[in-house]
Amino acid sequence: MTAATGSANDEAWELLRWARRLTEPELRAAVARFAAPVRTVAGYHFGWWDEAGRATQVGWGKGIRGALVLSGARALGGRVSEAVPVAAAVELVHNFSVVHDDVMDGDRTRRGRATAWSVFGARRAVSAGDAMLAAAWDLVAGGYPAARELSDALRALVAGQSADLTFEGRDDVGLAECVAMAAGKTASLLAAAGALGALAAGAEPARVAALRRFGHHLGLAFQLVDDLLGIWGDPAVTGKASGADLRRRKKTLPVVAALTAGTPAADRLGELYRGRGPLAEPRIPEAARLVREAGGGDWAHREALRRRELARTELSAARPSPTGARALDLIADLVTHRDL
């Protein structure tokens, strides 16, 4: 990493910290209104306390979606203070989806510690996720365009998550439909975050649409990088168990790109993935090697960078202020180049 790259990276992280400082009081206030059993699970998930209610400093994630809302509003001339409730709403929807996703996927590790469902049980975790979703709507209920934007994103998110689960039982998933699944599951909410920032600034429809497209491409880049890290990332950095997606024979973007490559390595990977139940532990490194040999890793890396460039084009079309453009560009770079 060059000094210039390191400096830009530091600046991007400071933008995320700035956004979290503004957003967290809204999140805490929302969770404080939950009933006691649900409040305990939600606060644990956000890293504010442990399972016994003792204060902790684990943190509730990067806050990228909220940062996009706040940075987008500022970039298009809006008042950041007016965008804070919307940023909190986006983060609540994201965390609702994360809690439910962990239950559906059976993931036991998130952000470096046990997932909420593995500590409190699936039913209580689902209830906490539902409460987060309801709280998100409380925060945007007074603004019809914002509520509609978030509602559209949620429908796409749920459809994408449903497709993701369906893919686990199929052996014929195509790359185009896998990209469409990721567009719903992940990119829809980042696209909404971009649009919501523009709406909070009172921007005209063309600029709102440009920031929505910016978030869409950035969301796909985010998912591509996330899938790469899910196979080859360091658990100490990612906070997730190594090889968890491969263990479940999950059809992630690099895996589907590899499975559809039409090479001997793709055929061998297909044989591994055609079984049912968890992949045996000794086979996980073999599966990772076959994904790489079949070109899935290289394709995902190239596609993430391509989506990053498309996001840059759409950001320019939104005509942000120079300082606002830099902030959003820094966040996009951070998302795309995470440990790649």
Tab-separated table of C-alpha atoms in Angstrom:
chain	number	residue	atom	x	y	z
A	1	MET	CA	0.000	0.000	0.000
A	2	THR	CA	1.394	3.391	-0.958
A	3	ALA	CA	1.421	6.317	1.433
A	4	ALA	CA	-1.202	8.067	-0.705
A	5	THR	CA	-3.445	4.995	-0.676
A	6	GLY	CA	-2.972	4.629	3.062
A	7	SER	CA	-3.925	8.280	3.604
A	8	ALA	CA	-7.079	7.914	1.475
A	9	ASN	CA	-7.975	4.745	3.352
A	10	ASP	CA	-7.614	6.559	6.672
A	11	GLU	CA	-9.802	9.367	5.373
A	12	ALA	CA	-12.473	6.879	4.307
A	13	TRP	CA	-12.500	5.208	7.717
A	14	GLU	CA	-12.822	8.606	9.361
A	15	LEU	CA	-15.899	9.267	7.194
A	16	LEU	CA	-17.432	6.028	8.439
A	17	ARG	CA	-16.629	6.938	12.051
A	18	TRP	CA	-18.214	10.374	11.499
A	19	ALA	CA	-21.375	8.763	10.152
A	20	ARG	CA	-21.548	6.248	13.009
A	21	ARG	CA	-21.191	9.006	15.596
A	22	LEU	CA	-24.156	10.813	14.071
A	23	THR	CA	-26.277	7.712	13.519
A	24	GLU	CA	-25.720	5.750	16.728
A	25	PRO	CA	-27.820	7.972	19.047
A	26	GLU	CA	-30.831	7.400	16.754
A	27	LEU	CA	-30.166	3.669	16.742
A	28	ARG	CA	-29.869	3.528	20.535
A	29	ALA	CA	-33.052	5.551	20.958
A	30	ALA	CA	-34.909	3.183	18.631
A	31	VAL	CA	-33.693	0.071	20.436
A	32	ALA	CA	-34.494	1.623	23.832
A	33	ARG	CA	-38.165	1.575	22.822
A	34	PHE	CA	-38.179	-2.206	22.291
A	35	ALA	CA	-39.725	-4.496	24.905
A	36	ALA	CA	-37.145	-5.807	27.384
A	37	PRO	CA	-36.471	-9.305	25.947
A	38	VAL	CA	-36.202	-8.000	22.380
A	39	ARG	CA	-34.154	-4.983	23.477
A	40	THR	CA	-31.561	-7.289	25.039
A	41	VAL	CA	-31.103	-9.272	21.822
A	42	ALA	CA	-30.966	-6.163	19.624
A	43	GLY	CA	-28.439	-4.402	21.854
A	44	TYR	CA	-26.296	-7.527	21.879
A	45	HIS	CA	-26.397	-7.676	18.084
A	46	PHE	CA	-25.318	-4.025	17.851
A	47	GLY	CA	-22.413	-4.783	20.182
A	48	TRP	CA	-23.524	-2.379	22.925
A	49	TRP	CA	-23.686	-5.050	25.616
A	50	ASP	CA	-23.071	-8.743	26.174
A	51	GLU	CA	-25.717	-11.424	26.712
A	52	ALA	CA	-25.996	-10.431	30.376
A	53	GLY	CA	-26.516	-6.743	29.598
A	54	ARG	CA	-23.013	-5.581	30.539
A	55	ALA	CA	-21.670	-2.731	28.393
A	56	THR	CA	-19.177	-3.721	25.678
A	57	GLN	CA	-17.257	-1.949	22.918
A	58	VAL	CA	-17.635	-4.496	20.116
A	59	GLY	CA	-19.241	-2.100	17.647
A	60	TRP	CA	-22.105	-2.558	15.224
A	61	GLY	CA	-20.271	-2.783	11.912
A	62	LYS	CA	-18.847	-0.305	9.441
A	63	GLY	CA	-22.052	1.687	8.951
A	64	ILE	CA	-21.456	1.993	5.208
A	65	ARG	CA	-25.124	2.390	4.303
A	66	GLY	CA	-25.720	5.182	6.780
A	67	ALA	CA	-22.513	6.857	5.652
A	68	LEU	CA	-23.775	6.799	2.059
A	69	VAL	CA	-27.006	8.507	3.107
A	70	LEU	CA	-25.236	11.237	5.080
A	71	SER	CA	-22.439	11.750	2.545
A	72	GLY	CA	-24.935	11.811	-0.327
A	73	ALA	CA	-27.075	14.423	1.400
A	74	ARG	CA	-24.050	16.608	2.089
A	75	ALA	CA	-22.685	16.126	-1.441
A	76	LEU	CA	-25.916	17.414	-2.989
A	77	GLY	CA	-26.228	20.429	-0.700
A	78	GLY	CA	-28.565	19.076	1.968
A	79	ARG	CA	-28.441	19.483	5.732
A	80	VAL	CA	-26.827	16.424	7.254
A	81	SER	CA	-28.883	16.740	10.445
A	82	GLU	CA	-32.074	16.186	8.470
A	83	ALA	CA	-30.651	13.003	6.913
A	84	VAL	CA	-29.626	11.361	10.215
A	85	PRO	CA	-32.997	9.655	10.919
A	86	VAL	CA	-33.029	8.256	7.381
A	87	ALA	CA	-29.451	6.992	7.784
A	88	ALA	CA	-30.483	5.266	11.013
A	89	ALA	CA	-33.503	3.739	9.239
A	90	VAL	CA	-31.262	2.274	6.533
A	91	GLU	CA	-28.948	0.792	9.158
A	92	LEU	CA	-31.929	-0.712	11.007
A	93	VAL	CA	-33.164	-2.368	7.820
A	94	HIS	CA	-29.665	-3.665	7.115
A	95	ASN	CA	-29.305	-5.098	10.604
A	96	PHE	CA	-32.784	-6.629	10.443
A	97	SER	CA	-31.632	-8.465	7.325
A	98	VAL	CA	-28.327	-9.490	8.929
A	99	VAL	CA	-30.030	-10.997	12.007
A	100	HIS	CA	-32.465	-12.948	9.839
A	101	ASP	CA	-29.701	-13.943	7.409
A	102	ASP	CA	-27.624	-15.407	10.249
A	103	VAL	CA	-30.613	-17.488	11.372
A	104	MET	CA	-31.395	-18.749	7.854
A	105	ASP	CA	-27.760	-19.548	7.053
A	106	GLY	CA	-26.991	-20.992	10.483
A	107	ASP	CA	-23.982	-18.661	10.856
A	108	ARG	CA	-22.594	-18.678	14.383
A	109	THR	CA	-20.045	-15.861	14.052
A	110	ARG	CA	-20.634	-12.220	13.156
A	111	ARG	CA	-18.283	-9.286	13.749
A	112	GLY	CA	-15.891	-11.482	15.663
A	113	ARG	CA	-18.313	-12.958	18.191
A	114	ALA	CA	-21.290	-15.288	18.484
A	115	THR	CA	-24.364	-14.322	16.448
A	116	ALA	CA	-27.500	-13.217	18.262
A	117	TRP	CA	-29.502	-16.330	17.372
A	118	SER	CA	-26.746	-18.668	18.581
A	119	VAL	CA	-26.813	-16.921	21.985
A	120	PHE	CA	-30.524	-16.214	22.460
A	121	GLY	CA	-32.161	-18.720	20.099
A	122	ALA	CA	-33.630	-18.310	16.635
A	123	ARG	CA	-37.110	-17.189	17.702
A	124	ARG	CA	-35.872	-14.336	19.885
A	125	ALA	CA	-33.393	-13.252	17.205
A	126	VAL	CA	-36.130	-13.150	14.551
A	127	SER	CA	-38.290	-11.065	16.908
A	128	ALA	CA	-35.407	-8.623	17.404
A	129	GLY	CA	-34.954	-8.345	13.636
A	130	ASP	CA	-38.669	-7.679	13.205
A	131	ALA	CA	-38.489	-4.939	15.825
A	132	MET	CA	-35.606	-3.286	13.961
A	133	LEU	CA	-37.659	-3.265	10.772
A	134	ALA	CA	-40.632	-1.685	12.534
A	135	ALA	CA	-38.334	0.936	14.089
A	136	ALA	CA	-36.934	1.792	10.660
A	137	TRP	CA	-40.419	2.598	9.421
A	138	ASP	CA	-41.033	4.821	12.432
A	139	LEU	CA	-38.068	6.940	11.342
A	140	VAL	CA	-39.239	7.481	7.756
A	141	ALA	CA	-43.027	7.421	8.293
A	142	GLY	CA	-43.374	11.178	7.810
A	143	GLY	CA	-41.734	11.293	4.397
A	144	TYR	CA	-43.518	9.516	1.562
A	145	PRO	CA	-40.613	9.453	-0.961
A	146	ALA	CA	-38.186	8.105	1.644
A	147	ALA	CA	-40.661	5.473	2.852
A	148	ARG	CA	-41.362	4.376	-0.720
A	149	GLU	CA	-37.639	4.146	-1.499
A	150	LEU	CA	-37.002	2.017	1.564
A	151	SER	CA	-40.050	-0.154	0.884
A	152	ASP	CA	-38.917	-0.859	-2.685
A	153	ALA	CA	-35.444	-1.769	-1.420
A	154	LEU	CA	-36.874	-4.102	1.214
A	155	ARG	CA	-38.990	-5.980	-1.326
A	156	ALA	CA	-35.919	-6.464	-3.527
A	157	LEU	CA	-33.816	-7.481	-0.516
A	158	VAL	CA	-36.314	-10.148	0.585
A	159	ALA	CA	-36.604	-11.484	-2.976
A	160	GLY	CA	-32.810	-11.678	-3.234
A	161	GLN	CA	-32.501	-13.461	0.098
A	162	SER	CA	-35.209	-15.918	-0.938
A	163	ALA	CA	-33.382	-16.629	-4.204
A	164	ASP	CA	-30.136	-17.124	-2.287
A	165	LEU	CA	-31.761	-19.819	-0.148
A	166	THR	CA	-33.369	-21.456	-3.191
A	167	PHE	CA	-30.018	-21.645	-4.964
A	168	GLU	CA	-28.644	-23.888	-2.211
A	169	GLY	CA	-30.942	-26.679	-3.396
A	170	ARG	CA	-30.227	-26.231	-7.127
A	171	ASP	CA	-27.379	-27.484	-9.300
A	172	ASP	CA	-28.185	-25.315	-12.337
A	173	VAL	CA	-27.753	-21.725	-11.134
A	174	GLY	CA	-26.634	-19.396	-13.935
A	175	LEU	CA	-24.303	-16.461	-13.465
A	176	ALA	CA	-26.851	-13.865	-14.641
A	177	GLU	CA	-29.461	-14.996	-12.111
A	178	CYS	CA	-26.805	-15.087	-9.393
A	179	VAL	CA	-25.936	-11.456	-10.173
A	180	ALA	CA	-29.662	-10.629	-10.062
A	181	MET	CA	-29.893	-12.306	-6.649
A	182	ALA	CA	-26.978	-10.208	-5.349
A	183	ALA	CA	-28.576	-7.081	-6.805
A	184	GLY	CA	-31.594	-7.745	-4.613
A	185	LYS	CA	-29.966	-9.133	-1.496
A	186	THR	CA	-27.182	-6.561	-1.192
A	187	ALA	CA	-27.196	-3.854	-3.861
A	188	SER	CA	-30.830	-2.835	-3.346
A	189	LEU	CA	-30.182	-1.312	0.069
A	190	LEU	CA	-26.997	0.486	-0.988
A	191	ALA	CA	-28.888	1.831	-3.990
A	192	ALA	CA	-31.611	3.058	-1.635
A	193	ALA	CA	-28.981	4.626	0.635
A	194	GLY	CA	-27.669	6.661	-2.290
A	195	ALA	CA	-31.151	7.737	-3.345
A	196	LEU	CA	-32.211	8.549	0.209
A	197	GLY	CA	-29.246	10.868	0.666
A	198	ALA	CA	-30.251	12.714	-2.492
A	199	LEU	CA	-33.899	12.846	-1.394
A	200	ALA	CA	-32.864	14.256	1.976
A	201	ALA	CA	-31.063	17.026	0.085
A	202	GLY	CA	-34.178	17.792	-1.950
A	203	ALA	CA	-32.384	16.924	-5.186
A	204	GLU	CA	-34.216	16.695	-8.485
A	205	PRO	CA	-35.219	13.215	-9.786
A	206	ALA	CA	-32.304	12.851	-12.233
A	207	ARG	CA	-29.736	13.332	-9.461
A	208	VAL	CA	-31.656	10.993	-7.141
A	209	ALA	CA	-31.631	8.338	-9.865
A	210	ALA	CA	-27.893	8.818	-10.480
A	211	LEU	CA	-27.042	8.279	-6.809
A	212	ARG	CA	-29.376	5.267	-6.758
A	213	ARG	CA	-27.429	3.759	-9.665
A	214	PHE	CA	-24.164	4.677	-7.926
A	215	GLY	CA	-25.296	2.703	-4.875
A	216	HIS	CA	-26.480	-0.206	-7.042
A	217	HIS	CA	-23.097	-0.706	-8.710
A	218	LEU	CA	-21.301	-0.152	-5.427
A	219	GLY	CA	-23.547	-2.739	-3.780
A	220	LEU	CA	-22.651	-5.341	-6.382
A	221	ALA	CA	-18.951	-4.534	-5.922
A	222	PHE	CA	-19.465	-4.905	-2.163
A	223	GLN	CA	-21.067	-8.346	-2.560
A	224	LEU	CA	-18.392	-9.554	-4.965
A	225	VAL	CA	-15.653	-8.560	-2.525
A	226	ASP	CA	-17.620	-10.045	0.383
A	227	ASP	CA	-17.883	-13.354	-1.478
A	228	LEU	CA	-14.147	-13.348	-2.201
A	229	LEU	CA	-13.376	-12.670	1.456
A	230	GLY	CA	-15.816	-15.437	2.424
A	231	ILE	CA	-13.557	-17.895	0.611
A	232	TRP	CA	-10.066	-16.469	1.082
A	233	GLY	CA	-10.416	-13.805	3.803
A	234	ASP	CA	-8.707	-13.882	7.173
A	235	PRO	CA	-11.315	-14.634	9.914
A	236	ALA	CA	-9.401	-12.317	12.258
A	237	VAL	CA	-10.130	-9.479	9.817
A	238	THR	CA	-13.561	-10.456	8.485
A	239	GLY	CA	-15.016	-11.549	11.833
A	240	LYS	CA	-16.567	-14.586	10.133
A	241	ALA	CA	-15.636	-18.260	10.125
A	242	SER	CA	-13.335	-19.240	7.262
A	243	GLY	CA	-14.952	-21.182	4.429
A	244	ALA	CA	-18.474	-20.982	5.870
A	245	ASP	CA	-20.084	-20.449	2.448
A	246	LEU	CA	-18.143	-23.335	0.907
A	247	ARG	CA	-19.026	-25.549	3.857
A	248	ARG	CA	-22.720	-24.974	3.087
A	249	ARG	CA	-22.107	-25.391	-0.683
A	250	LYS	CA	-23.472	-21.874	-1.072
A	251	LYS	CA	-23.812	-20.496	-4.614
A	252	THR	CA	-21.879	-17.254	-4.214
A	253	LEU	CA	-20.822	-15.169	-7.207
A	254	PRO	CA	-17.231	-16.529	-7.514
A	255	VAL	CA	-18.518	-20.080	-7.053
A	256	VAL	CA	-21.187	-19.753	-9.758
A	257	ALA	CA	-18.677	-18.102	-12.096
A	258	ALA	CA	-16.399	-21.099	-11.508
A	259	LEU	CA	-19.184	-23.696	-11.841
A	260	THR	CA	-20.250	-22.270	-15.210
A	261	ALA	CA	-16.721	-21.947	-16.623
A	262	GLY	CA	-16.865	-25.222	-18.581
A	263	THR	CA	-13.388	-26.375	-17.492
A	264	PRO	CA	-12.165	-29.572	-15.796
A	265	ALA	CA	-11.798	-27.642	-12.536
A	266	ALA	CA	-15.414	-26.457	-12.907
A	267	ASP	CA	-16.549	-30.059	-13.390
A	268	ARG	CA	-14.684	-31.228	-10.278
A	269	LEU	CA	-16.143	-28.348	-8.273
A	270	GLY	CA	-19.596	-29.303	-9.545
A	271	GLU	CA	-19.106	-32.824	-8.230
A	272	LEU	CA	-18.263	-31.443	-4.786
A	273	TYR	CA	-21.268	-29.106	-4.823
A	274	ARG	CA	-23.779	-31.720	-5.969
A	275	GLY	CA	-23.880	-33.393	-2.558
A	276	ARG	CA	-26.269	-32.468	0.225
A	277	GLY	CA	-25.452	-31.402	3.746
A	278	PRO	CA	-22.292	-29.599	4.845
A	279	LEU	CA	-19.143	-30.100	2.827
A	280	ALA	CA	-16.631	-32.210	4.749
A	281	GLU	CA	-13.958	-30.091	6.424
A	282	PRO	CA	-10.999	-31.545	4.437
A	283	ARG	CA	-12.827	-30.736	1.179
A	284	ILE	CA	-13.166	-27.002	1.895
A	285	PRO	CA	-9.572	-26.078	0.881
A	286	GLU	CA	-10.022	-28.259	-2.208
A	287	ALA	CA	-13.216	-26.400	-3.137
A	288	ALA	CA	-11.449	-23.033	-2.674
A	289	ARG	CA	-8.616	-24.203	-4.923
A	290	LEU	CA	-11.058	-25.348	-7.621
A	291	VAL	CA	-12.917	-22.026	-7.536
A	292	ARG	CA	-9.598	-20.309	-8.174
A	293	GLU	CA	-8.494	-22.771	-10.883
A	294	ALA	CA	-11.807	-22.419	-12.709
A	295	GLY	CA	-11.373	-18.646	-12.779
A	296	GLY	CA	-14.133	-17.723	-10.323
A	297	GLY	CA	-11.857	-15.607	-8.156
A	298	ASP	CA	-10.364	-13.699	-11.073
A	299	TRP	CA	-13.784	-13.050	-12.600
A	300	ALA	CA	-15.203	-11.747	-9.302
A	301	HIS	CA	-12.185	-9.481	-8.789
A	302	ARG	CA	-12.471	-8.023	-12.301
A	303	GLU	CA	-16.233	-7.605	-12.001
A	304	ALA	CA	-15.882	-5.787	-8.666
A	305	LEU	CA	-13.484	-3.320	-10.271
A	306	ARG	CA	-15.803	-2.907	-13.278
A	307	ARG	CA	-18.737	-2.159	-10.998
A	308	ARG	CA	-16.549	0.330	-9.145
A	309	GLU	CA	-15.928	2.206	-12.405
A	310	LEU	CA	-19.633	2.180	-13.259
A	311	ALA	CA	-20.344	3.611	-9.804
A	312	ARG	CA	-17.816	6.384	-10.473
A	313	THR	CA	-19.590	7.279	-13.715
A	314	GLU	CA	-22.968	7.502	-11.984
A	315	LEU	CA	-21.507	9.582	-9.173
A	316	SER	CA	-20.327	12.111	-11.743
A	317	ALA	CA	-23.817	12.166	-13.275
A	318	ALA	CA	-25.271	13.170	-9.883
A	319	ARG	CA	-23.208	16.395	-10.022
A	320	PRO	CA	-22.104	16.407	-6.377
A	321	SER	CA	-19.966	19.120	-4.833
A	322	PRO	CA	-16.205	18.463	-5.158
A	323	THR	CA	-15.830	17.658	-1.461
A	324	GLY	CA	-18.970	15.515	-1.544
A	325	ALA	CA	-17.741	13.624	-4.592
A	326	ARG	CA	-14.459	12.906	-2.828
A	327	ALA	CA	-16.231	11.571	0.263
A	328	LEU	CA	-18.434	9.206	-1.726
A	329	ASP	CA	-15.487	8.175	-3.891
A	330	LEU	CA	-13.413	7.335	-0.821
A	331	ILE	CA	-16.194	5.180	0.603
A	332	ALA	CA	-16.558	3.406	-2.743
A	333	ASP	CA	-12.827	2.694	-2.887
A	334	LEU	CA	-12.849	1.348	0.650
A	335	VAL	CA	-15.746	-0.979	-0.171
A	336	THR	CA	-14.148	-2.263	-3.369
A	337	HIS	CA	-10.589	-2.766	-2.181
A	338	ARG	CA	-11.141	-4.459	1.170
A	339	ASP	CA	-8.090	-6.709	1.509
A	340	LEU	CA	-8.061	-7.606	-2.189
